[in-house]
Amino acid sequence: MRGDGLRGATASLELVCPAGTPAALRAAVTAGADAVYCGFSDATNARNFPGLNFSPDEMRVAIEFAHTRAVKVLIAINTYPQAGKLQLWHQAIDHAAEFGADAVILADMGLLAYAADRHPTLRRHLSVQASASNRESISFFVREFGVKRVVLPRVLTVEEIAELNSEISVETEVFVFGGLCVMAEGRCALSSYVTGQSPNMNGVCSPACAVGYEMRGDEMVSRLGDVTIDIYPAHAPAGYPTICKGQYLVRGERQYLFEEPTSLSALGILPHLQRAGVTAIKIEGRQRGKAYITDVVASFRQAIDTLGHGGEKRAAALAHLTEGGQVTKGAYQKSWR
Amino acid sequence: MPDPNLPQASFANRNKTDPEERLEFSLLSLVGPALRPLPLWPLQHAANMALRSMVHRQPEVFARLRQLGGACFIVDTIDLPFMMAIWPGIDSPRLILVERRNAPPPAIATIRGKLASFLALIEGKKDGDALFFSRELLIEGDMTAVLYLRNAIDGAEIDIARDLSAGSGFLPKMLNGIFHLHCRAMRQVASAVTDCQRAFAAPLERKLAHHEAALEALQIKIAKLGRDVQKAERRRLG
């Protein structure tokens, strides 16, 4: 694959990039991705947005395109199957195997068992949606389902990741840019509470049909269902319409109850992550456009190739793509418990 | 008031963009005022040709948009004297320029912004979410329909200059020529100004990088001290 023998001894982090459309996949490959992750156009993946993702035919062509350029394709089938509709999830795994995907990213134990049983040579990665963040949990998935890589939840410090890596015998992948979820991923019920749909079962944090924006003079009101998420003054940076990033009246005071609309950016700490034993770094944003993919992937490609130099400057150059116009290193440098 | 237990975000680089890109963008915004004095009919003619060319070159994109059926979108270009009403999901997609003094047709959603933002979005040079975050694009209406439209367009490889020049005759050639001249002038001016900016900014950037490195080292120290204090406190409490 790309990088082995091409980028030199210092560049050992694998760059895993998002793609919501075939055009975005081509952009990611061109910008320097080592691997691209994507999903089918249905509820089997956690970015099930209108008009996004790949039909089976598009996926087959995309994998061929990536492989001819020595780039891997990882297929996210990372929601939990809905009762009575299991066939859709099984079909997605079968298609991934048939098309020659380099790995499937799964969270549900039943799907992991199905993939291990039916397609034993198809590499299995554990999705962040499984929220496995300790040795016991990860070892279970490795032992029972032959998982080769774990995508860690965005709640661990660099020191905790290093400690974890010293205790487990499997690759780890961590998020380094984009949407920041500080919830117990795969267990979040905020969206489901308001809309009846969730990222875990339907692949959406905030289903588009429940999202509404209204201009009140210069102010913009953002809503999900009947819940007002925020009222943005004129020209104030906006965030995604998710419940977790809203401002609410708490004891008479307006405040962010869960988290601020802020994007993760770990560009400045890649050497720390590498020293912590991380195998791959992941960019969030399958719902984002080609321009985002091109800019972010190219910046991380350069950062990996010149590990330890200019990370903060590159992070500043990406600030215009961030949610709320803000970035944070999130839990990687958390000082709270 | 932000939760003190959450990670502190950096506001230092809010809305910062590449200087060259910022300049090109601001120059592109001159297209709007330049179009103001023109009558609507040649622009409507050019828009029809460009849309026909897009449909011809990107059939798969418009096939995806069939799910929208007869839905109409209003694209409100705030720096132009007209809006655009678009029906992208019908068999022969349609675009009508609507003067501001006239009421637009009923629409499933309205997308509002500067012409430059729309052009950049259509050509995949700007990210739709980023334009929304920075409030350069405002959206009202059915978000499912808007996402279908946005994702289909972003999945296409649209080249406006090429589509504007589609067809034969004097008008397409003239529009294409104007577009190319405009782009070339923008690049030249952008390059000259960027050189000047770099000359002025280089010493400041070095200083900033030094301060950023010092700040990061301090942040790491503070975080470590915080954890040490918490550990000590836990030990003290038994």
Coordinates of C-alpha atoms in Angstrom, one line a residue:
Chain A
M1 CA 0.0 0.0 0.0
R2 CA 1.0 3.6 -0.3
G3 CA 3.7 4.7 2.0
D4 CA 5.4 1.4 2.6
G5 CA 8.8 2.2 1.3
L6 CA 7.6 5.5 -0.2
R7 CA 7.4 7.9 2.7
G8 CA 10.5 6.9 4.7
A9 CA 11.0 5.4 8.1
T10 CA 9.5 8.3 10.1
A11 CA 6.1 8.1 8.4
S12 CA 4.5 5.1 10.1
L13 CA 1.1 6.6 10.8
E14 CA -1.6 5.4 8.3
L15 CA -3.8 8.2 7.1
V16 CA -7.4 7.1 7.0
C17 CA -9.7 9.5 5.2
P18 CA -13.5 9.9 4.7
A19 CA -15.5 9.8 1.5
G20 CA -19.2 10.3 1.2
T21 CA -19.3 10.2 -2.6
P22 CA -17.2 8.7 -5.4
A23 CA -15.9 12.2 -6.2
A24 CA -14.8 12.7 -2.5
L25 CA -13.0 9.3 -2.7
R26 CA -11.1 10.4 -5.7
A27 CA -10.2 13.6 -4.0
A28 CA -9.0 11.8 -0.9
V29 CA -6.9 9.4 -2.9
T30 CA -5.4 12.3 -5.0
A31 CA -4.7 14.3 -1.8
G32 CA -2.6 11.5 -0.2
A33 CA -4.8 9.1 1.7
D34 CA -3.4 5.7 2.7
A35 CA -6.9 4.4 3.2
V36 CA -10.4 5.7 2.5
Y37 CA -13.4 4.7 4.6
C38 CA -16.9 4.9 3.1
G39 CA -20.3 3.3 3.4
F40 CA -23.3 2.1 1.4
S41 CA -26.3 4.4 0.7
D42 CA -28.5 2.9 3.5
A43 CA -28.9 2.6 7.3
T44 CA -25.9 0.2 7.6
N45 CA -23.5 3.0 8.2
A46 CA -23.4 5.9 10.7
R47 CA -23.5 8.7 8.1
N48 CA -26.8 7.8 6.4
F49 CA -27.6 11.2 5.0
P50 CA -29.8 12.0 2.0
G51 CA -27.9 11.7 -1.3
L52 CA -24.7 10.5 0.4
N53 CA -22.7 7.3 0.2
F54 CA -22.2 4.6 -2.4
S55 CA -24.5 2.3 -4.4
P56 CA -23.0 -1.2 -4.8
D57 CA -21.9 -0.4 -8.3
E58 CA -20.3 2.8 -7.2
M59 CA -18.5 1.0 -4.4
R60 CA -17.1 -1.7 -6.8
V61 CA -15.7 1.0 -9.1
A62 CA -14.4 3.1 -6.2
I63 CA -12.5 0.1 -4.8
E64 CA -10.9 -0.6 -8.2
F65 CA -9.9 3.1 -8.5
A66 CA -8.3 3.1 -5.1
H67 CA -6.5 -0.2 -5.5
T68 CA -4.9 0.8 -8.8
R69 CA -3.4 3.7 -6.8
A70 CA -2.3 1.5 -3.9
V71 CA -4.9 3.0 -1.5
K72 CA -7.0 0.8 0.8
V73 CA -10.8 1.0 1.1
L74 CA -12.4 0.3 4.4
I75 CA -16.2 -0.1 4.4
A76 CA -18.1 1.2 7.4
I77 CA -21.0 -1.1 8.3
N78 CA -21.1 0.3 11.8
T79 CA -24.7 0.7 12.8
Y80 CA -26.7 -1.9 14.9
P81 CA -29.1 -3.9 12.8
Q82 CA -32.8 -3.2 13.2
A83 CA -35.0 -6.1 14.1
G84 CA -36.4 -7.9 11.1
K85 CA -34.0 -6.2 8.7
L86 CA -30.8 -8.1 9.3
Q87 CA -30.5 -9.1 5.6
L88 CA -29.5 -5.5 4.7
W89 CA -26.5 -5.6 7.0
H90 CA -25.5 -9.1 5.9
Q91 CA -25.7 -8.0 2.3
A92 CA -23.4 -5.1 2.9
I93 CA -20.8 -7.4 4.4
D94 CA -21.2 -9.8 1.5
H95 CA -20.8 -6.9 -1.0
A96 CA -17.7 -5.7 0.8
A97 CA -16.1 -9.1 0.6
E98 CA -17.1 -9.6 -3.1
F99 CA -15.8 -6.2 -4.2
G100 CA -12.4 -6.8 -2.5
A101 CA -12.6 -4.2 0.3
D102 CA -9.5 -4.1 2.5
A103 CA -11.6 -4.2 5.7
V104 CA -15.0 -3.8 7.2
I105 CA -15.6 -1.5 10.1
L106 CA -18.2 -3.2 12.4
A107 CA -19.6 -2.5 15.8
D108 CA -22.3 -5.1 16.3
M109 CA -21.2 -8.5 17.7
G110 CA -23.7 -10.4 15.6
L111 CA -22.2 -8.8 12.4
L112 CA -18.7 -9.4 13.6
A113 CA -19.6 -13.1 14.1
Y114 CA -21.2 -13.2 10.6
A115 CA -18.2 -11.7 8.9
A116 CA -15.8 -13.9 10.8
D117 CA -17.8 -17.0 9.9
R118 CA -18.7 -16.2 6.3
H119 CA -15.7 -14.2 5.2
P120 CA -12.8 -15.2 7.4
T121 CA -10.2 -13.6 5.2
L122 CA -12.0 -10.2 5.2
R123 CA -10.2 -8.0 7.7
R124 CA -12.4 -6.8 10.6
H125 CA -11.9 -3.4 12.3
L126 CA -13.9 -2.5 15.4
S127 CA -15.9 0.7 14.9
V128 CA -15.8 3.6 17.4
Q129 CA -19.5 2.9 17.7
A130 CA -18.6 -0.2 19.8
S131 CA -17.0 2.2 22.3
A132 CA -14.3 -0.3 23.3
S133 CA -11.9 1.7 25.4
N134 CA -10.3 -0.7 27.9
R135 CA -8.1 -3.8 27.7
E136 CA -10.8 -6.3 28.7
S137 CA -13.3 -5.1 26.2
I138 CA -10.8 -4.9 23.3
S139 CA -9.3 -8.3 24.1
F140 CA -12.8 -9.8 24.0
F141 CA -13.4 -8.6 20.5
V142 CA -10.0 -9.7 19.4
R143 CA -10.4 -13.2 20.9
E144 CA -13.9 -13.8 19.8
F145 CA -14.1 -12.2 16.4
G146 CA -10.5 -11.9 15.3
V147 CA -10.6 -8.1 15.1
K148 CA -7.4 -6.6 13.7
R149 CA -7.8 -3.0 14.6
V150 CA -9.8 -0.9 17.1
V151 CA -11.0 2.6 16.4
L152 CA -10.8 4.2 19.9
P153 CA -13.5 6.5 21.3
R154 CA -12.6 10.2 21.5
V155 CA -12.4 10.2 25.3
L156 CA -8.9 9.0 26.0
T157 CA -5.7 11.0 26.8
V158 CA -2.5 10.4 24.9
E159 CA -1.1 8.8 28.0
E160 CA -4.2 6.5 28.4
I161 CA -3.8 5.5 24.7
A162 CA -0.1 4.6 25.3
E163 CA -1.0 2.6 28.3
L164 CA -3.7 0.8 26.5
N165 CA -1.5 0.0 23.5
S166 CA 1.0 -1.5 25.8
E167 CA -1.7 -3.9 27.1
I168 CA -3.3 -5.1 23.9
S169 CA -2.1 -7.0 20.8
V170 CA -4.1 -5.2 18.2
E171 CA -3.7 -2.1 16.0
T172 CA -5.4 1.1 17.2
E173 CA -6.8 3.9 15.1
V174 CA -7.7 7.4 16.5
F175 CA -9.6 10.4 15.3
V176 CA -7.4 13.4 14.6
F177 CA -9.7 16.0 12.9
G178 CA -13.3 16.9 12.5
G179 CA -16.5 16.4 14.4
L180 CA -15.9 15.8 18.1
C181 CA -18.2 13.3 19.9
V182 CA -17.5 13.1 23.6
M183 CA -20.5 10.8 24.3
A184 CA -20.3 7.1 24.9
E185 CA -20.3 6.4 21.2
G186 CA -22.8 3.8 20.0
R187 CA -24.9 4.4 23.2
C188 CA -25.9 8.0 22.6
A189 CA -29.7 8.4 22.8
L190 CA -30.0 12.2 22.6
S191 CA -31.1 12.3 18.9
S192 CA -33.4 9.3 19.4
Y193 CA -35.0 11.0 22.4
V194 CA -36.1 14.0 20.2
T195 CA -36.6 12.4 16.8
G196 CA -37.1 8.7 17.3
Q197 CA -34.0 8.0 15.1
S198 CA -30.4 7.6 16.3
P199 CA -26.8 7.3 14.9
N200 CA -26.7 3.8 16.3
M201 CA -29.7 2.3 14.5
N202 CA -30.4 4.7 11.7
G203 CA -27.0 6.2 11.0
V204 CA -28.0 9.8 11.8
C205 CA -27.3 12.1 14.8
S206 CA -29.9 14.6 13.6
P207 CA -32.1 13.3 10.8
A208 CA -32.4 16.0 8.1
C209 CA -36.2 15.7 8.1
A210 CA -36.2 16.9 11.7
V211 CA -33.7 19.8 11.2
G212 CA -35.0 23.3 10.7
Y213 CA -33.4 26.7 10.4
E214 CA -35.3 30.0 10.6
M215 CA -34.1 33.5 10.1
R216 CA -35.4 36.0 12.6
G217 CA -34.0 39.2 11.3
D218 CA -30.2 38.7 11.5
E219 CA -30.5 35.9 14.0
M220 CA -30.6 32.3 12.9
V221 CA -32.7 29.8 15.0
S222 CA -31.6 26.2 14.7
R223 CA -34.0 23.4 15.7
L224 CA -34.2 19.7 15.9
G225 CA -37.9 18.6 16.0
D226 CA -39.5 20.8 18.6
V227 CA -36.2 21.5 20.5
T228 CA -34.5 24.9 19.8
I229 CA -30.8 24.0 19.7
D230 CA -29.3 27.5 19.5
I231 CA -30.0 31.0 18.4
Y232 CA -27.0 32.4 16.5
P233 CA -26.5 36.2 16.5
A234 CA -25.7 37.8 13.1
H235 CA -22.3 36.6 11.8
A236 CA -21.6 34.3 14.7
P237 CA -20.1 31.0 13.6
A238 CA -22.7 28.2 13.6
G239 CA -22.5 24.5 14.5
Y240 CA -24.2 21.3 13.5
P241 CA -27.8 21.0 14.6
T242 CA -27.1 18.2 17.1
I243 CA -28.7 18.2 20.6
C244 CA -25.2 17.7 22.2
K245 CA -24.0 21.1 20.9
G246 CA -27.0 23.3 21.8
Q247 CA -27.2 26.1 24.3
Y248 CA -30.0 25.7 26.8
L249 CA -31.4 27.6 29.8
V250 CA -30.1 25.9 32.9
R251 CA -31.2 27.4 36.2
G252 CA -32.0 30.6 34.3
E253 CA -28.6 30.8 32.6
R254 CA -28.0 30.1 28.9
Q255 CA -25.1 27.7 28.4
Y256 CA -23.7 24.8 26.5
L257 CA -25.0 21.8 28.5
F258 CA -22.9 19.0 26.9
E259 CA -20.3 20.5 24.7
E260 CA -19.5 23.5 22.5
P261 CA -19.7 23.4 18.7
T262 CA -16.0 22.8 18.2
S263 CA -13.9 20.6 15.9
L264 CA -11.1 18.2 17.0
S265 CA -7.7 19.0 15.6
A266 CA -4.7 16.9 16.7
L267 CA -2.4 18.1 13.9
G268 CA 0.0 19.5 16.5
I269 CA 0.3 16.3 18.5
L270 CA 0.9 13.6 15.8
P271 CA 4.4 12.8 17.1
H272 CA 2.8 12.1 20.6
L273 CA 0.2 9.8 19.1
Q274 CA 2.9 8.0 17.1
R275 CA 4.9 7.5 20.3
A276 CA 1.8 6.3 22.0
G277 CA 1.8 3.3 19.6
V278 CA -1.1 4.4 17.4
T279 CA -1.2 2.7 14.0
A280 CA -3.6 4.8 12.0
I281 CA -5.1 8.3 12.3
K282 CA -8.6 9.0 11.1
I283 CA -10.2 12.2 9.7
E284 CA -13.9 12.5 10.4
G285 CA -16.3 13.9 7.8
R286 CA -18.0 11.6 5.3
Q287 CA -20.7 14.2 5.1
R288 CA -18.3 16.9 4.1
G289 CA -17.5 18.1 0.5
K290 CA -14.6 17.6 -1.8
A291 CA -13.0 20.9 -0.8
Y292 CA -12.8 19.8 2.9
I293 CA -11.5 16.4 1.9
T294 CA -8.8 17.9 -0.3
D295 CA -7.6 20.5 2.2
V296 CA -7.7 18.3 5.3
V297 CA -6.2 15.2 3.7
A298 CA -3.3 17.2 2.1
S299 CA -2.5 18.9 5.4
F300 CA -2.3 15.7 7.3
R301 CA -0.3 14.0 4.5
Q302 CA 2.2 16.8 4.8
A303 CA 2.1 16.6 8.6
I304 CA 2.8 12.9 8.5
D305 CA 5.6 13.2 6.0
T306 CA 7.3 15.9 8.0
L307 CA 6.3 14.5 11.4
G308 CA 6.7 17.0 14.2
H309 CA 7.2 20.1 12.1
G310 CA 4.6 22.9 11.5
G311 CA 1.6 21.1 12.9
E312 CA 0.2 24.1 14.6
K313 CA 0.6 26.3 11.5
R314 CA -1.2 23.7 9.4
A315 CA -3.9 23.4 12.0
A316 CA -4.5 27.2 11.8
A317 CA -4.8 26.9 8.0
L318 CA -7.7 24.5 8.5
A319 CA -9.6 26.6 11.0
H320 CA -12.0 27.9 8.4
L321 CA -13.3 24.3 7.9
T322 CA -14.1 23.8 11.5
E323 CA -17.5 23.7 13.3
G324 CA -18.1 26.9 15.2
G325 CA -14.8 28.2 13.8
Q326 CA -13.1 26.6 16.8
V327 CA -10.6 23.8 17.4
T328 CA -9.6 21.8 20.4
K329 CA -7.3 18.9 21.1
G330 CA -10.2 17.4 23.0
A331 CA -9.6 14.5 25.4
Y332 CA -6.0 14.0 24.1
Q333 CA -5.0 16.8 26.5
K334 CA -7.9 16.8 28.9
S335 CA -7.4 18.0 32.4
W336 CA -10.7 16.9 33.7
R337 CA -11.9 13.4 34.9
Chain B
M1 CA -21.0 30.3 30.0
P2 CA -18.9 27.4 28.8
D3 CA -18.5 24.4 31.0
P4 CA -15.1 24.7 32.7
N5 CA -14.7 20.9 32.6
L6 CA -14.8 20.8 28.8
P7 CA -11.7 21.2 26.7
Q8 CA -10.9 24.9 26.1
A9 CA -11.2 25.8 22.5
S10 CA -8.7 28.0 20.6
F11 CA -10.3 31.1 19.3
A12 CA -7.0 32.5 17.9
N13 CA -7.5 31.2 14.4
R14 CA -11.2 31.7 14.0
N15 CA -12.2 32.0 10.4
K16 CA -8.7 32.2 9.2
T17 CA -8.2 31.2 5.5
D18 CA -5.3 31.1 3.1
P19 CA -4.6 34.7 2.0
E20 CA -4.5 33.8 -1.7
E21 CA -7.8 31.9 -1.5
R22 CA -9.3 34.8 0.5
L23 CA -8.2 37.3 -2.1
E24 CA -9.4 35.3 -5.0
F25 CA -12.7 34.9 -3.3
S26 CA -13.1 38.6 -2.7
L27 CA -12.3 39.4 -6.3
L28 CA -14.7 36.8 -7.5
S29 CA -17.4 38.7 -5.6
L30 CA -16.9 41.5 -8.2
V31 CA -18.7 39.3 -10.7
G32 CA -22.0 40.2 -8.9
P33 CA -21.9 43.9 -9.2
A34 CA -20.5 43.6 -12.8
L35 CA -23.7 41.7 -13.8
R36 CA -26.1 44.2 -12.2
P37 CA -26.5 46.5 -15.2
L38 CA -27.0 43.7 -17.7
P39 CA -30.6 42.9 -18.9
L40 CA -32.0 39.6 -17.7
W41 CA -32.6 37.9 -21.1
P42 CA -28.9 37.2 -22.1
L43 CA -28.2 35.9 -18.6
Q44 CA -31.3 33.7 -18.8
H45 CA -30.1 32.4 -22.2
A46 CA -26.6 31.7 -20.8
A47 CA -28.1 30.0 -17.7
N48 CA -30.3 27.8 -19.9
M49 CA -27.3 26.7 -22.0
A50 CA -25.1 26.1 -19.0
L51 CA -27.8 24.0 -17.3
R52 CA -28.3 22.0 -20.5
S53 CA -24.6 21.4 -20.7
M54 CA -24.4 20.3 -17.1
V55 CA -27.3 17.9 -17.7
H56 CA -25.6 16.5 -20.8
R57 CA -22.2 16.1 -19.1
Q58 CA -23.4 14.9 -15.7
P59 CA -26.4 12.6 -16.4
E60 CA -25.8 10.5 -13.3
V61 CA -26.0 13.6 -11.0
F62 CA -29.3 14.6 -12.4
A63 CA -30.5 11.0 -12.2
R64 CA -29.8 11.1 -8.5
L65 CA -31.8 14.4 -8.3
R66 CA -34.9 12.7 -9.8
Q67 CA -35.8 11.8 -6.2
L68 CA -36.6 15.5 -5.7
G69 CA -39.4 15.3 -8.3
G70 CA -40.9 18.7 -9.1
A71 CA -39.4 20.4 -6.1
C72 CA -38.3 24.0 -6.7
F73 CA -35.3 25.6 -4.9
I74 CA -34.7 29.3 -4.6
V75 CA -31.1 30.3 -4.9
D76 CA -31.0 33.8 -3.5
T77 CA -27.8 35.4 -4.7
I78 CA -27.8 38.5 -2.4
D79 CA -25.3 40.4 -4.5
L80 CA -27.3 40.1 -7.7
P81 CA -30.5 42.0 -8.7
F82 CA -32.2 38.6 -9.3
M83 CA -32.8 35.2 -7.7
M84 CA -32.7 31.8 -9.3
A85 CA -35.6 29.3 -9.2
I86 CA -34.3 25.8 -10.0
W87 CA -36.2 22.6 -10.6
P88 CA -33.3 20.0 -10.7
G89 CA -35.4 16.9 -10.3
I90 CA -37.7 17.1 -13.3
D91 CA -37.0 15.3 -16.7
S92 CA -35.7 18.5 -18.3
P93 CA -34.2 20.5 -15.4
R94 CA -35.2 24.1 -15.4
L95 CA -33.7 27.4 -14.1
I96 CA -35.5 30.7 -14.2
L97 CA -34.0 34.1 -13.2
V98 CA -36.5 36.0 -11.0
E99 CA -36.2 39.8 -10.6
R100 CA -36.4 40.9 -7.0
R101 CA -39.5 43.0 -7.6
N102 CA -41.4 39.8 -8.6
A103 CA -42.5 37.1 -6.1
P104 CA -40.5 33.8 -6.5
P105 CA -42.4 30.6 -7.2
P106 CA -43.3 28.4 -4.1
A107 CA -40.1 26.5 -3.1
I108 CA -39.2 23.5 -1.0
A109 CA -36.1 25.4 0.3
T110 CA -34.3 28.7 -0.1
I111 CA -30.5 29.0 -0.1
R112 CA -29.1 32.5 0.4
G113 CA -25.5 33.7 -0.1
K114 CA -23.2 35.6 -2.4
L115 CA -22.7 34.5 -6.0
A116 CA -19.0 33.8 -5.3
S117 CA -20.0 31.3 -2.6
F118 CA -22.4 29.5 -4.9
L119 CA -19.9 29.3 -7.7
A120 CA -17.2 27.9 -5.4
L121 CA -19.7 25.4 -4.0
I122 CA -20.9 24.2 -7.3
E123 CA -17.3 23.7 -8.6
G124 CA -16.4 21.9 -5.3
K125 CA -13.9 24.6 -4.4
K126 CA -15.6 25.4 -1.1
D127 CA -17.1 23.0 1.4
G128 CA -20.9 23.5 2.0
D129 CA -20.7 22.9 5.8
A130 CA -17.8 25.4 6.1
L131 CA -19.9 28.0 4.3
F132 CA -22.8 27.2 6.6
F133 CA -20.6 27.4 9.8
S134 CA -19.2 30.8 8.7
R135 CA -22.8 32.0 7.9
E136 CA -21.8 32.7 4.3
L137 CA -24.7 30.4 3.3
L138 CA -28.1 30.6 4.9
I139 CA -30.6 27.8 4.5
E140 CA -34.4 27.7 5.1
G141 CA -36.8 24.9 4.3
D142 CA -36.7 21.2 3.8
M143 CA -33.2 20.0 4.9
T144 CA -33.6 16.6 3.4
A145 CA -34.1 18.1 -0.1
V146 CA -31.2 20.5 0.5
L147 CA -28.9 17.7 1.4
Y148 CA -29.9 15.7 -1.7
L149 CA -29.1 18.7 -3.8
R150 CA -25.8 19.5 -2.0
N151 CA -24.5 16.0 -2.0
A152 CA -25.4 15.4 -5.7
I153 CA -23.6 18.6 -6.7
D154 CA -20.6 17.9 -4.6
G155 CA -20.4 14.4 -6.2
A156 CA -20.2 16.0 -9.6
E157 CA -17.3 17.4 -11.4
I158 CA -18.8 20.7 -12.6
D159 CA -16.7 23.3 -14.5
I160 CA -18.8 26.5 -14.9
A161 CA -16.5 28.0 -17.6
R162 CA -16.8 24.9 -19.7
D163 CA -20.6 24.8 -19.3
L164 CA -21.0 28.5 -20.0
S165 CA -19.2 28.1 -23.2
A166 CA -21.3 25.1 -24.4
G167 CA -23.3 25.6 -27.5
S168 CA -22.5 27.7 -30.5
G169 CA -22.9 31.4 -31.3
F170 CA -21.6 34.7 -30.2
L171 CA -23.0 34.8 -26.6
P172 CA -21.4 31.6 -25.3
K173 CA -18.0 32.5 -26.8
M174 CA -18.2 36.0 -25.3
L175 CA -19.2 34.7 -21.8
N176 CA -16.4 32.1 -21.9
G177 CA -13.9 34.8 -22.9
I178 CA -15.1 37.1 -20.1
F179 CA -14.9 34.3 -17.5
H180 CA -11.4 33.3 -18.6
L181 CA -10.1 36.9 -18.6
H182 CA -11.6 37.5 -15.3
C183 CA -10.0 34.4 -13.8
R184 CA -6.6 35.2 -15.3
A185 CA -6.8 38.7 -13.9
M186 CA -7.7 37.4 -10.5
R187 CA -4.8 35.0 -10.4
Q188 CA -2.3 37.7 -11.4
V189 CA -3.5 40.2 -8.9
A190 CA -3.8 37.5 -6.2
S191 CA -0.2 36.4 -6.9
A192 CA 1.2 39.9 -6.7
V193 CA -0.7 40.8 -3.5
T194 CA 0.2 37.4 -1.9
D195 CA 3.9 38.2 -2.6
C196 CA 3.6 41.5 -0.8
Q197 CA 1.7 39.9 2.1
R198 CA 4.3 37.2 2.5
A199 CA 7.1 39.8 2.6
F200 CA 5.3 41.6 5.4
A201 CA 4.1 38.6 7.2
A202 CA 7.2 36.4 7.3
P203 CA 8.8 37.9 10.4
L204 CA 5.5 37.9 12.2
E205 CA 4.8 34.3 11.3
R206 CA 8.2 33.2 12.7
K207 CA 7.4 35.1 15.9
L208 CA 4.0 33.5 16.0
A209 CA 5.4 30.0 15.5
H210 CA 7.8 30.6 18.4
H211 CA 5.0 31.8 20.7
E212 CA 2.7 28.9 19.6
A213 CA 5.4 26.3 20.5
A214 CA 6.0 28.0 23.9
L215 CA 2.2 28.1 24.5
E216 CA 1.8 24.4 23.6
A217 CA 4.6 23.5 26.0
L218 CA 2.9 25.5 28.7
Q219 CA -0.5 23.9 28.0
I220 CA 1.1 20.4 28.3
K221 CA 2.7 21.4 31.6
I222 CA -0.5 22.8 32.9
A223 CA -2.5 19.7 31.9
K224 CA 0.1 17.5 33.6
L225 CA 0.1 19.7 36.8
G226 CA -3.7 19.5 36.8
R227 CA -3.6 15.7 36.7
D228 CA -0.9 15.6 39.4
V229 CA -3.1 17.8 41.6
Q230 CA -6.0 15.5 41.1
K231 CA -4.0 12.5 41.8
A232 CA -2.6 14.1 45.0
E233 CA -6.1 15.0 46.0
R234 CA -7.4 11.5 45.4
R235 CA -4.4 10.1 47.5
R236 CA -5.2 12.6 50.2
L237 CA -8.8 11.6 50.4
G238 CA -7.7 8.0 50.6

